[in-house]
mmCIF file of C-alpha atoms and ligand atoms in Angstrom:
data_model
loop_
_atom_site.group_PDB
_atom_site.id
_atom_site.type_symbol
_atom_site.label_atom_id
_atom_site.label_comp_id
_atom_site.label_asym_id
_atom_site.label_seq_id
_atom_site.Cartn_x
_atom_site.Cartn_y
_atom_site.Cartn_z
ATOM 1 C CA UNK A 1 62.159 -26.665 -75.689
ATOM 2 C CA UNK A 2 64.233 -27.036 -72.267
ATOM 3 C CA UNK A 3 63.923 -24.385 -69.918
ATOM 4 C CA UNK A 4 59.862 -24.708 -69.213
ATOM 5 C CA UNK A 5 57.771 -27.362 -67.567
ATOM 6 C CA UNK A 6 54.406 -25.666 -69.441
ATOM 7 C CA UNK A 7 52.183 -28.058 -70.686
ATOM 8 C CA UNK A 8 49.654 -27.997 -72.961
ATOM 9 C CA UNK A 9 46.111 -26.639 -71.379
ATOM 10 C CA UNK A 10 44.244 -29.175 -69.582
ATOM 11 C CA UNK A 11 40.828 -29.222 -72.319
ATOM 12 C CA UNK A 12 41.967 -33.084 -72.650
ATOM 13 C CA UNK A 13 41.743 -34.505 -69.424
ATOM 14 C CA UNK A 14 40.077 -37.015 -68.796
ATOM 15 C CA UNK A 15 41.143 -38.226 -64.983
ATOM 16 C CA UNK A 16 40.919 -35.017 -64.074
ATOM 17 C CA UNK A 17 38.673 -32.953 -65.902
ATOM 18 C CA UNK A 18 36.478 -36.319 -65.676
ATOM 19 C CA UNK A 19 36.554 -35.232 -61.863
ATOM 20 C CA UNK A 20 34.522 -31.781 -62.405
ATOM 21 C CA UNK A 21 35.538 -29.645 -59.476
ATOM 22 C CA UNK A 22 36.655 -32.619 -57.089
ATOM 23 C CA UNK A 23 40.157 -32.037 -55.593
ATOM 24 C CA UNK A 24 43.332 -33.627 -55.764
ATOM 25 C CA UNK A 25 45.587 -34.952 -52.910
ATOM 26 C CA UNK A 26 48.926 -35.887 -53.500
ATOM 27 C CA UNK A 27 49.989 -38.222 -50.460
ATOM 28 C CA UNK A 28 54.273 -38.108 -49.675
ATOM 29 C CA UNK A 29 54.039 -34.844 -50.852
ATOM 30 C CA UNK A 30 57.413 -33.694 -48.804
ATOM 31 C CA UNK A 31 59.580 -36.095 -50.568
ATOM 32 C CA UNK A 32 61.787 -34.927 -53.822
ATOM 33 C CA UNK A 33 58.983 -35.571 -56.420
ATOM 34 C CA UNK A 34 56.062 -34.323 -54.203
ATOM 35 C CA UNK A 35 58.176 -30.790 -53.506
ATOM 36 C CA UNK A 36 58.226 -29.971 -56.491
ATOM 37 C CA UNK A 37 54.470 -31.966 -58.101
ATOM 38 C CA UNK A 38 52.392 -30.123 -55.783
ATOM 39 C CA UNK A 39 53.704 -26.467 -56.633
ATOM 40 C CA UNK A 40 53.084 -27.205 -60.403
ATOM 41 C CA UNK A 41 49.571 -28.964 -59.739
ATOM 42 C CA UNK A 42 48.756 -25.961 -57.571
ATOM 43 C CA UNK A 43 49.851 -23.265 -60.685
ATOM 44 C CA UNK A 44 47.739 -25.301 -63.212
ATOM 45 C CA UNK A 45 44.461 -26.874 -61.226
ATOM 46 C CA UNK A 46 44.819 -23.749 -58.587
ATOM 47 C CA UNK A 47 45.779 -23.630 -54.792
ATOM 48 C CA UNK A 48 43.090 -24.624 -53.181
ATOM 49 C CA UNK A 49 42.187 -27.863 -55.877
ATOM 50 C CA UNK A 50 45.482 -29.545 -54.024
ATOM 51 C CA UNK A 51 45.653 -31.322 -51.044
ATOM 52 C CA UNK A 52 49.221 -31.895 -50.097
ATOM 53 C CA UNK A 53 49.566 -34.689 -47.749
ATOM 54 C CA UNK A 54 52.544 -36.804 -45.541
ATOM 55 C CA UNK A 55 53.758 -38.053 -42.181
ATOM 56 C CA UNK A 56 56.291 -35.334 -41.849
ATOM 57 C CA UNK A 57 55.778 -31.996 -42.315
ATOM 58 C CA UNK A 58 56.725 -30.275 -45.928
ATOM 59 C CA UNK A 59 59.301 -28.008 -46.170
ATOM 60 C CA UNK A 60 59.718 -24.588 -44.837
ATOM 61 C CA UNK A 61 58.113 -21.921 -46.566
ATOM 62 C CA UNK A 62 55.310 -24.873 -48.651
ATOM 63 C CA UNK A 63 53.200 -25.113 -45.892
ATOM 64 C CA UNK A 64 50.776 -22.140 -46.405
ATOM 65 C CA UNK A 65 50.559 -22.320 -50.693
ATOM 66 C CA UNK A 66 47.473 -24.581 -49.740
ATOM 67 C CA UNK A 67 46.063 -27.217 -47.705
ATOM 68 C CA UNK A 68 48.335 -29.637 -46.309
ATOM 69 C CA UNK A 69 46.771 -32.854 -44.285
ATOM 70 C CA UNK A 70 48.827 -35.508 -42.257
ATOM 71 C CA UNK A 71 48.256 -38.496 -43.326
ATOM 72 C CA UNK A 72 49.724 -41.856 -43.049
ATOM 73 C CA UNK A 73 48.708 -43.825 -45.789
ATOM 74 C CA UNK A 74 49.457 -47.269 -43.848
ATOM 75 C CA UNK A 75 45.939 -46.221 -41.672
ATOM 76 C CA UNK A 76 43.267 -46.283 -43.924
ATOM 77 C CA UNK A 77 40.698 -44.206 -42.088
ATOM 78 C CA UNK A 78 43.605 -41.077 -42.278
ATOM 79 C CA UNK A 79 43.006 -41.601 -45.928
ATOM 80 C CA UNK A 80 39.247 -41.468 -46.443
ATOM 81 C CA UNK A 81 38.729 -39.028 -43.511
ATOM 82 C CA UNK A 82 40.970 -36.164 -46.391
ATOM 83 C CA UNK A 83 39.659 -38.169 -49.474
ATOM 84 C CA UNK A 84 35.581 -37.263 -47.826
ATOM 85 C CA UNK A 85 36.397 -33.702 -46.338
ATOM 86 C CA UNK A 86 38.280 -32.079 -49.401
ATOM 87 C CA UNK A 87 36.271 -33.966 -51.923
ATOM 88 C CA UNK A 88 39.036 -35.506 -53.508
ATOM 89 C CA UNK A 89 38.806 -37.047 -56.949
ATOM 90 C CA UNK A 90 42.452 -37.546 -57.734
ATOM 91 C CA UNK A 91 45.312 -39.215 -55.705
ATOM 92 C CA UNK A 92 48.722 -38.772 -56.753
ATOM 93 C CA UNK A 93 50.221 -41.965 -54.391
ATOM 94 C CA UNK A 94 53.845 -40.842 -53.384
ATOM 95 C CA UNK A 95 54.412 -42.463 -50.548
ATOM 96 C CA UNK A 96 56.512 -44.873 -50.559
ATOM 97 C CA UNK A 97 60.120 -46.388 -48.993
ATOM 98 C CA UNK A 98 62.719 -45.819 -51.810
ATOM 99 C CA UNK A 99 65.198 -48.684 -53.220
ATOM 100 C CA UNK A 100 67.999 -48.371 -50.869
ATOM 101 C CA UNK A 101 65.879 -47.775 -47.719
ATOM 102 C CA UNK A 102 63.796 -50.312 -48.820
ATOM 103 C CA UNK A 103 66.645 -52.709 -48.407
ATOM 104 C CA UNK A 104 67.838 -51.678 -45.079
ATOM 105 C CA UNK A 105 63.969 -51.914 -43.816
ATOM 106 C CA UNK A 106 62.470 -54.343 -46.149
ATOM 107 C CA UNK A 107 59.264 -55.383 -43.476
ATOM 108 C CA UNK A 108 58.687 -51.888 -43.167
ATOM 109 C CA UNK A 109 58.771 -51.083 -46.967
ATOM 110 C CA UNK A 110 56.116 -53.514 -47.754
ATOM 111 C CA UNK A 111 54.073 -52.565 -45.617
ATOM 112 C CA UNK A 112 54.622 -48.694 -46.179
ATOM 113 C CA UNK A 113 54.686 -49.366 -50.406
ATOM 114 C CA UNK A 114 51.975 -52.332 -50.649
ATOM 115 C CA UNK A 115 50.092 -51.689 -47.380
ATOM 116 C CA UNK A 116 49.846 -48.099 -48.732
ATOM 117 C CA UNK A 117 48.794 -48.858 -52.190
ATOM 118 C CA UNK A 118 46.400 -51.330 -51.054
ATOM 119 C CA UNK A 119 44.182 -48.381 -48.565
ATOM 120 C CA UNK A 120 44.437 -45.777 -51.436
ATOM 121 C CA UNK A 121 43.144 -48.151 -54.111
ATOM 122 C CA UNK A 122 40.531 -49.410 -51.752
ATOM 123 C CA UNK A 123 39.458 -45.419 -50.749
ATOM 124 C CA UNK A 124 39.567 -44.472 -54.092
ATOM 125 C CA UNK A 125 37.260 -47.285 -54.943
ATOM 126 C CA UNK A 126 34.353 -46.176 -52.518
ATOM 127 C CA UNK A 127 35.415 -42.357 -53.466
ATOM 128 C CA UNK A 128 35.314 -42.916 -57.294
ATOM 129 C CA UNK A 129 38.657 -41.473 -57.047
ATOM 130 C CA UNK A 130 41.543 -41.472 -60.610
ATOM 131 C CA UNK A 131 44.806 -42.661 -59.100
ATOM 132 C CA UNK A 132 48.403 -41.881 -60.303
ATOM 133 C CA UNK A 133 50.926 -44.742 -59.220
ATOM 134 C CA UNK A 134 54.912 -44.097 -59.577
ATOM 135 C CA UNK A 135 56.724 -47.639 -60.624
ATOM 136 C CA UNK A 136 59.967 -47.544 -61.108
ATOM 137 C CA UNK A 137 63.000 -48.803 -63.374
ATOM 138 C CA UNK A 138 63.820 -50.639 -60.315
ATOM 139 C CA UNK A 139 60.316 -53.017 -61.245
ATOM 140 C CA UNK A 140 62.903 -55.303 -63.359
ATOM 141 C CA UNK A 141 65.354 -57.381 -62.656
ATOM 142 C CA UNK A 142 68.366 -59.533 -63.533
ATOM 143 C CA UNK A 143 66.677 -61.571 -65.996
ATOM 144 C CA UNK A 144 65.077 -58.679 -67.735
ATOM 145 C CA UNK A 145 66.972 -57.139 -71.339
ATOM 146 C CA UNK A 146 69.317 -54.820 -70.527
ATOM 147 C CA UNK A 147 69.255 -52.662 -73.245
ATOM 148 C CA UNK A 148 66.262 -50.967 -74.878
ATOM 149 C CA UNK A 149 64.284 -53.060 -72.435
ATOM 150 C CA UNK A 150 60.619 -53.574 -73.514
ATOM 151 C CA UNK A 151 57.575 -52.463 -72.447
ATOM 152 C CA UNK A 152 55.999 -55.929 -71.649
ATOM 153 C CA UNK A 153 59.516 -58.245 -70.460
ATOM 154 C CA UNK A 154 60.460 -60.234 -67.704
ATOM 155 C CA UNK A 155 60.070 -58.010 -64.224
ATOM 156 C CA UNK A 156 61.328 -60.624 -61.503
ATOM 157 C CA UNK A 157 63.046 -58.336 -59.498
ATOM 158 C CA UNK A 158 65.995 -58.996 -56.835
ATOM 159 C CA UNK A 159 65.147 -56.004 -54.179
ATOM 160 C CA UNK A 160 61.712 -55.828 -51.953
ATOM 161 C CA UNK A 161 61.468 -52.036 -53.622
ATOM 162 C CA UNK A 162 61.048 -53.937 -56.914
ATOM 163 C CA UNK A 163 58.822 -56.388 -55.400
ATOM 164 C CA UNK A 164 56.640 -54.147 -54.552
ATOM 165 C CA UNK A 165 56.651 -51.733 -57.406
ATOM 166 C CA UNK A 166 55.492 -55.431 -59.751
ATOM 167 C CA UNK A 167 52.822 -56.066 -57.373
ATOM 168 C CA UNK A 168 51.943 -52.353 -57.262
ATOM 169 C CA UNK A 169 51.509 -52.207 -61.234
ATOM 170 C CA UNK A 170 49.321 -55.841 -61.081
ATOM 171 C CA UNK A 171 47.351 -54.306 -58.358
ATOM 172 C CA UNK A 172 47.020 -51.057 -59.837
ATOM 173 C CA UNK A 173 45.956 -52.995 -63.468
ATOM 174 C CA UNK A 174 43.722 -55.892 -60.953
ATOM 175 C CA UNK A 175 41.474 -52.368 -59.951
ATOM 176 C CA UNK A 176 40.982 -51.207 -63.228
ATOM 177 C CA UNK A 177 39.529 -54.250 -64.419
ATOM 178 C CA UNK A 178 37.965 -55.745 -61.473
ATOM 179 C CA UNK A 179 36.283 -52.189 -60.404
ATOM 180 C CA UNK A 180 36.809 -50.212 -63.625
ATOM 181 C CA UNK A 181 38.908 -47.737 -61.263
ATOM 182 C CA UNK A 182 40.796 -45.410 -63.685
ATOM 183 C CA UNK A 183 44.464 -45.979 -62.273
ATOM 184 C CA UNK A 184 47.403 -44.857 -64.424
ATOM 185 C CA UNK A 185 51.083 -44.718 -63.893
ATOM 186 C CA UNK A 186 54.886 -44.722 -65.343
ATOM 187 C CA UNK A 187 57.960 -46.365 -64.453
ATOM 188 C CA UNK A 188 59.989 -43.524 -63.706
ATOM 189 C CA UNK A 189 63.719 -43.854 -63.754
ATOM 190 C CA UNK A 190 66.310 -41.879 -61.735
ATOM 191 C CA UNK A 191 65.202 -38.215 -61.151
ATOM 192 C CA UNK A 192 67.656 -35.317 -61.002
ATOM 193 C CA UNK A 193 65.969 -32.411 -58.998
ATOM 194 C CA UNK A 194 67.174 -29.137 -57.001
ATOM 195 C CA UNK A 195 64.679 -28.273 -54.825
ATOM 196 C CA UNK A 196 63.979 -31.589 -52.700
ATOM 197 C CA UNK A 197 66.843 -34.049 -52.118
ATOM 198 C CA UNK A 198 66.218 -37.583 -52.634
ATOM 199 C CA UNK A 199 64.765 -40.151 -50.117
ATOM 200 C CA UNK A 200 67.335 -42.545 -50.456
ATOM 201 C CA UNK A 201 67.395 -44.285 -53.510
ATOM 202 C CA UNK A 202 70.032 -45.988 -56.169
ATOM 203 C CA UNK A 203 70.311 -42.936 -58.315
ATOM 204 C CA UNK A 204 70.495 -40.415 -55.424
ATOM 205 C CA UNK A 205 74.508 -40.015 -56.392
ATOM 206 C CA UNK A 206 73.038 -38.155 -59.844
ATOM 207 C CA UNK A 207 71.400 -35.471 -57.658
ATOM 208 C CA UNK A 208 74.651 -35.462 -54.624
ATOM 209 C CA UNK A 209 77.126 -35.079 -57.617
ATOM 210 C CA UNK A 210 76.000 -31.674 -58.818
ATOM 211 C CA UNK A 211 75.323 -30.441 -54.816
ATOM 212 C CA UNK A 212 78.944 -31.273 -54.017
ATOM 213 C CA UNK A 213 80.130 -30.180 -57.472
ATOM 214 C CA UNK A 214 79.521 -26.502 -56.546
ATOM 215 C CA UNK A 215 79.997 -26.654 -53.120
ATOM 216 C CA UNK A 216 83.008 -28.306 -52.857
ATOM 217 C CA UNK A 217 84.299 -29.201 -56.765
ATOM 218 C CA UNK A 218 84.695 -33.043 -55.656
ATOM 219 C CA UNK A 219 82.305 -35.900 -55.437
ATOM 220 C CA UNK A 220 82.381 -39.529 -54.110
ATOM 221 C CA UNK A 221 80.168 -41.418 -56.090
ATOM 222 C CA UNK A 222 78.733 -44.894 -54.426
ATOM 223 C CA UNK A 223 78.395 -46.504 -57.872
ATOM 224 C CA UNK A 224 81.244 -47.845 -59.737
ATOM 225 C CA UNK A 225 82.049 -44.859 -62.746
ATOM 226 C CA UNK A 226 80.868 -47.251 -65.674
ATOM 227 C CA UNK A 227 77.218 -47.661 -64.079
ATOM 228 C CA UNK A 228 74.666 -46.792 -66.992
ATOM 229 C CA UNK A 229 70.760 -46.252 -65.734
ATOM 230 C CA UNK A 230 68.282 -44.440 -67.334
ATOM 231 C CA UNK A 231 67.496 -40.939 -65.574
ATOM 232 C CA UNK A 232 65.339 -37.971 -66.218
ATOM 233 C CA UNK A 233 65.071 -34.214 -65.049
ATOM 234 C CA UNK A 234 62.427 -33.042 -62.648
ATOM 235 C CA UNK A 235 60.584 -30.873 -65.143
ATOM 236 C CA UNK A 236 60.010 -33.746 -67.526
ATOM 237 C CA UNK A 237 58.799 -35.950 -64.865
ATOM 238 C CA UNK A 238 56.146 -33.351 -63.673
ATOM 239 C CA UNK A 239 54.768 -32.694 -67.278
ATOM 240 C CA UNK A 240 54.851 -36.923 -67.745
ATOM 241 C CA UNK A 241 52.524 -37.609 -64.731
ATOM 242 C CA UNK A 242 49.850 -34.844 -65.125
ATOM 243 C CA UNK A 243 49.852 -35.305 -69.141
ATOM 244 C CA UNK A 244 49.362 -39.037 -68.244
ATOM 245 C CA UNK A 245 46.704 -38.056 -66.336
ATOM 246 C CA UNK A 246 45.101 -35.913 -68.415
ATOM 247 C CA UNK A 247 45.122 -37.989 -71.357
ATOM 248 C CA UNK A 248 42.162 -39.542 -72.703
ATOM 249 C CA UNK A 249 41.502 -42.777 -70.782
ATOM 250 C CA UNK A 250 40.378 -44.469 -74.478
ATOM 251 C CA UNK A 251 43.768 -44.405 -75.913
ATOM 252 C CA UNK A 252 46.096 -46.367 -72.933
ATOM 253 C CA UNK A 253 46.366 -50.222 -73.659
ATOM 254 C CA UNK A 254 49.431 -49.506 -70.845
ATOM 255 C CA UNK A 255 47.221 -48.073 -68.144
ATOM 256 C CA UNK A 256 49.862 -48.667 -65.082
ATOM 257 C CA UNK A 257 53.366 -48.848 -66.029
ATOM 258 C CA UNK A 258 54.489 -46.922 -68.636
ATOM 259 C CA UNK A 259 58.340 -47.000 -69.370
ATOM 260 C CA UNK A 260 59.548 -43.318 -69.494
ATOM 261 C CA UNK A 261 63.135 -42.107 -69.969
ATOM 262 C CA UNK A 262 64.907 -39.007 -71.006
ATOM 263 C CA UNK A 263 68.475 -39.779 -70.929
ATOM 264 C CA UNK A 264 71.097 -43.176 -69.808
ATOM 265 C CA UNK A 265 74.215 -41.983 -68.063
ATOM 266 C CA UNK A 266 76.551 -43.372 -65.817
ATOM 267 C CA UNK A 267 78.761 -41.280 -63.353
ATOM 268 C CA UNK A 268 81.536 -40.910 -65.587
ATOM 269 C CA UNK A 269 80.080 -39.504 -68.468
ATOM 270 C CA UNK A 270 78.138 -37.297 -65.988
ATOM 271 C CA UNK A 271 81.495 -36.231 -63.989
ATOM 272 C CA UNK A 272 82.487 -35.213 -67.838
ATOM 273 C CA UNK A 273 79.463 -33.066 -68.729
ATOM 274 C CA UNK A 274 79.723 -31.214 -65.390
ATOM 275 C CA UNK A 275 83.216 -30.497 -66.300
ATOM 276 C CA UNK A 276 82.648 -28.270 -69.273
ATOM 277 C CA UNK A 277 80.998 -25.917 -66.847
ATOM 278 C CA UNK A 278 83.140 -26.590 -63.654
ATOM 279 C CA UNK A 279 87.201 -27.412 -65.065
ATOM 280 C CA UNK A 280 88.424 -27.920 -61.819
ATOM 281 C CA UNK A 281 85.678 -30.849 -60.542
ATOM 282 C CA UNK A 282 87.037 -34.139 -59.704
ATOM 283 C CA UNK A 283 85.375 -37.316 -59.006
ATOM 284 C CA UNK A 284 86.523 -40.189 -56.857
ATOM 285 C CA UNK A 285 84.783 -43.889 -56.024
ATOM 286 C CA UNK A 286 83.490 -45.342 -53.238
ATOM 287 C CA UNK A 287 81.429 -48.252 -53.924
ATOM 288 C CA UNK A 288 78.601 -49.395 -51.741
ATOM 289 C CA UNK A 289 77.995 -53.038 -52.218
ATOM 290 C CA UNK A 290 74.134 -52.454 -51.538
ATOM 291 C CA UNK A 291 73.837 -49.963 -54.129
ATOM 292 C CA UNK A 292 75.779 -51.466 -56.734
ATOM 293 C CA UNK A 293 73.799 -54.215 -56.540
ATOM 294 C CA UNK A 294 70.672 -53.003 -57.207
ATOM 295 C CA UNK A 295 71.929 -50.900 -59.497
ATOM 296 C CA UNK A 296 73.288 -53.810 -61.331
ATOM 297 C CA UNK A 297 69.681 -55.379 -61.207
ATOM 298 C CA UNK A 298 68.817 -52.831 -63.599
ATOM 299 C CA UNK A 299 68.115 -52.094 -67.157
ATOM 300 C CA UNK A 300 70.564 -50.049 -68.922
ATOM 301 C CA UNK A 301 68.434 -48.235 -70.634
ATOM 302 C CA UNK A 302 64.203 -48.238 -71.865
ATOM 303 C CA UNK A 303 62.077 -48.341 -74.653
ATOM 304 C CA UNK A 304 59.654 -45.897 -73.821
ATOM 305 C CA UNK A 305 57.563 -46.591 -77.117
ATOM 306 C CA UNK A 306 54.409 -47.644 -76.144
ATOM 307 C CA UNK A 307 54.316 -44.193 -74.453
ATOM 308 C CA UNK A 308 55.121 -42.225 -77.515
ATOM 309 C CA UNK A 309 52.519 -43.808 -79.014
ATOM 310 C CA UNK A 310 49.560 -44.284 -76.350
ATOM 311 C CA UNK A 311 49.668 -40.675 -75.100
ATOM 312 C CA UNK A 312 52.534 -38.580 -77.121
ATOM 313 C CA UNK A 313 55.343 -39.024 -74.595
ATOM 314 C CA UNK A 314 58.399 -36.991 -75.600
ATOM 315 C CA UNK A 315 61.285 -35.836 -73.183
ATOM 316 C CA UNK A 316 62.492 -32.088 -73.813
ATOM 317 C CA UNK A 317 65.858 -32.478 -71.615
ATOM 318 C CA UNK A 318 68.663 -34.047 -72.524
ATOM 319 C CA UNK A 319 72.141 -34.676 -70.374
ATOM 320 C CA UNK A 320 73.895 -31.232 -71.514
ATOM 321 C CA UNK A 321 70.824 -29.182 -70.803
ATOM 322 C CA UNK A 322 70.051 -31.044 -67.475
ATOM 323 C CA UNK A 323 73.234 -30.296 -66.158
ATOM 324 C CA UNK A 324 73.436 -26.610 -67.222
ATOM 325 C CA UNK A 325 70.110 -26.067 -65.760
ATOM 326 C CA UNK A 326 70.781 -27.718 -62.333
ATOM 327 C CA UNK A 327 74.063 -26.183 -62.384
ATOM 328 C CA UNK A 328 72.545 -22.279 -62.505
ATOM 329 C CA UNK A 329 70.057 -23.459 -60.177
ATOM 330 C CA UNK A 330 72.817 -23.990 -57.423
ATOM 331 C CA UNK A 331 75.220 -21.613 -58.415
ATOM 332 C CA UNK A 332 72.550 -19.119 -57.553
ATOM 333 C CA UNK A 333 71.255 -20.930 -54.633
ATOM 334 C CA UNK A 334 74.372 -22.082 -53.242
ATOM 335 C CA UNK A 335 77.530 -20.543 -51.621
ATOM 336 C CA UNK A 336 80.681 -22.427 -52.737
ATOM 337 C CA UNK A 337 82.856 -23.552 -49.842
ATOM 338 C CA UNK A 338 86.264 -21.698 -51.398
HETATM 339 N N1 NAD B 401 62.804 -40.103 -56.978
HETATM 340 C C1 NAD B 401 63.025 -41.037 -57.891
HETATM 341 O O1 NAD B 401 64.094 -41.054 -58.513
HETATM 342 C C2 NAD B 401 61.951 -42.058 -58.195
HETATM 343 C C3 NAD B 401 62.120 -42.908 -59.290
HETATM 344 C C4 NAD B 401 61.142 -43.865 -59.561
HETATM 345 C C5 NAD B 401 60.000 -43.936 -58.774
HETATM 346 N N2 NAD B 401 59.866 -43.100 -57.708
HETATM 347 C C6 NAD B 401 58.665 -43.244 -56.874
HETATM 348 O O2 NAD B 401 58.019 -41.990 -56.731
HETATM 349 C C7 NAD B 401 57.434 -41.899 -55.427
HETATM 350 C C8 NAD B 401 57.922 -40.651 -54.714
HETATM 351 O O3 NAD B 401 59.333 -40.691 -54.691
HETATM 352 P P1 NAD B 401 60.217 -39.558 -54.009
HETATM 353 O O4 NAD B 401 61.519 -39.576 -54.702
HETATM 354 O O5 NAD B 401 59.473 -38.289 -53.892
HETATM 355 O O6 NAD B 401 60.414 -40.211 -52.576
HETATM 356 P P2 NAD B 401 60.876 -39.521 -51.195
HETATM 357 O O7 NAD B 401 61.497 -40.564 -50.366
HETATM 358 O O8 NAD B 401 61.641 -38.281 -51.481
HETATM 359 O O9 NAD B 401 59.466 -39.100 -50.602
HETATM 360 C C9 NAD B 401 58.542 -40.059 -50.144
HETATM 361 C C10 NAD B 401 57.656 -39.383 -49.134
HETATM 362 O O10 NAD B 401 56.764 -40.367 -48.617
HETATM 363 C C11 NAD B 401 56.573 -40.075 -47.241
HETATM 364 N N3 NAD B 401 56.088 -41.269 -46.554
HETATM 365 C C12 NAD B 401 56.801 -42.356 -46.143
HETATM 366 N N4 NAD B 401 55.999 -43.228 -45.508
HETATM 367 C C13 NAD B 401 54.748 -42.694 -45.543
HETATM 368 C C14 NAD B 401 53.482 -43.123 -45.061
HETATM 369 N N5 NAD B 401 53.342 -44.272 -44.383
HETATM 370 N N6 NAD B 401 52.423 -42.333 -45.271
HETATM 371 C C15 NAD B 401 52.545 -41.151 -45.913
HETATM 372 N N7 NAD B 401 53.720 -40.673 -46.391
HETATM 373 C C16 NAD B 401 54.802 -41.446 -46.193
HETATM 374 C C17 NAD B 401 57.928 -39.617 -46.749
HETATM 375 O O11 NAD B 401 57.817 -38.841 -45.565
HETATM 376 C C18 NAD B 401 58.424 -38.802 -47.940
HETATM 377 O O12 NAD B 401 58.139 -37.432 -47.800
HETATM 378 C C19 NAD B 401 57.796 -43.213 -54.725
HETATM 379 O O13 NAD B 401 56.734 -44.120 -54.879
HETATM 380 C C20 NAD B 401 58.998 -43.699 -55.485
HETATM 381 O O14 NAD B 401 59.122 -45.090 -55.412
HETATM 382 C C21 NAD B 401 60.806 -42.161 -57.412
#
């Protein structure tokens, strides 16, 4: 049922139960999916089990619920120095430069998003160390189906954030078979959040939208109002990574890439929902050319079978929830502007 990111207890696990007492570090843990990834880790695996980690500091008020470490992930001794000292048996690899950044910085994204992946795969090999790695919707491309796009399908990819989220799932499957490293990992789509903003990305206007909505009642959405990608609240994401790494090892064929979704919208239909709370909300266009056009690079919307079936995959929000719950969140957090 909406309204809960619990999770079944953790007697399952394999990643990290298989881990005994080991810790786990979550590296880009200030960014909009570690803000809100280390909190729950924290509340199930306790405090002190979770290593948060980044190159900027987390936000006010996070630092003290439990160990925080800077690390850069592009240096690899930053990485083993935490991985050794806090025992760490998990990484949860964050870091990364998101699809729009990406674009504007493309030599730094590679080596931020490969260079990265490459020193935590290679720690975690002499550490023994499970490793979660976020893909993305933005792994396919123009050739790839549009709708109900497949698990295994063309992924040749137009932007260097795609680029390296392919070579990220190869190198990420090249590990577990070469080394027998247990790496797992989704292709998340567009997340909608409230406590973190986004870090630049294609779908950021689905987080802006409901910011502005109660602040102001208007919006100016970069995407053109038609633009349909798939998307999925914060709580679902949360409960999708740690029951993918909880899950038995013995029943992924997928190990690296699983296609997860919860909902396809595009901004109209979005504008719409968020109008049955908020009458008076408007919603104008400004399209950015970059934006739309790796947005347009994009599947419509996934089949996220093969994770129904590997490991029991099921998304509990939907659009009209989503938007009632983000819109409470922000009421009550937010002062409107009139
Ligand atoms: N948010 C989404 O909608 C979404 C969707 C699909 C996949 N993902 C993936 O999930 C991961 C996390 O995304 P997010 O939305 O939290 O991103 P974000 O941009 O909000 O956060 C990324 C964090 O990484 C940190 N970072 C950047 N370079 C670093 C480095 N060299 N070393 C250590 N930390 C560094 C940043 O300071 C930031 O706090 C990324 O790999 C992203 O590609 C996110």
């Amino acid at each position: 049922m909406p309204g809960t990111t619990r999770i079944a207890p953790a007697f399952g696990s394999n990643a990290v139960r298989g881990s005994g007492m080991r810790r786990i570090l979550v590296t880009g843990a200030s960014g909009q999916i570690g803000s809100e990834l280390v909190p729950a880790l924290r509340t199930r695996y306790g405090a002190l089990r979770v290593v948060a980690s980044d190159v900027r500091l987390p936000p006010a008020g996070a630092a003290h619920d439990g160990p925080f470490e800077h690390v850069d992930c592009v240096h690899i001794r930053e990485i083993e120095a935490v991985v050794a000292r806090h025992d760490v048996g998990t990484i949860y690899h964050l870091a990364a430069l998101l699809s729009a950044v990406a674009e504007e910085r493309p030599r730094v994204a590679w080596e931020v998003n490969m260079g990265g992946l490459y020193r935590v795969l290679e720690v975690a090999r002499q550490h023994g160390c499970a490793v979660f790695f976020p893909s993305s919707i933005g792994a396919f491309g123009p050739g790839t189906p549009r709708m109900a796009t497949p698990q295994d399908t063309i992924q040749r990819p137009s932007t260097m954030y795609g680029i390296t989220k392919v070579a990220g799932e190869l190198l990420c499957d090249y590990y577990a078979s070469r080394f027998g490293l247990d790496t797992r990992g989704l292709r998340l789509p567009g997340l909608i959040s409230h406590v973190a903003l986004p870090g630049g990305g294609t779908t950021d206007w689905a987080v802006e939208i409901f910011y502005q909505a109660v602040r102001y009642r208007r919006y100016t959405c970069f995407l053109r109002p038609d633009t349909q990608l798939d998307m999925m609240y914060m709580p679902d994401a949360l409960r999708a990574m740690i029951e993918l790494m909880e899950v038995d090892g013995a029943c992924l064929a997928h190990r690296n890439a699983f296609n997860v979704t919860s909902m396809s919208l595009s901004p109209e239909q979005l504008a719409e929902e968020i109008r049955r709370h908020l009458p008076d909300f408007a919603i104008d266009y400004e399209v950015d050319p970059l934006r739309q056009a790796i947005a347009d690079s994009w599947p419509r919307s996934l089949d996220d079978g093969a994770a129904r079936k590997e490991w029991g995959w099921s998304p509990r929000w939907g659009l009209a929830s989503t938007t009632r719950d983000m819109l409470e969140k922000l009421e009550a957090r937010l002062r409107p502007a009139h």
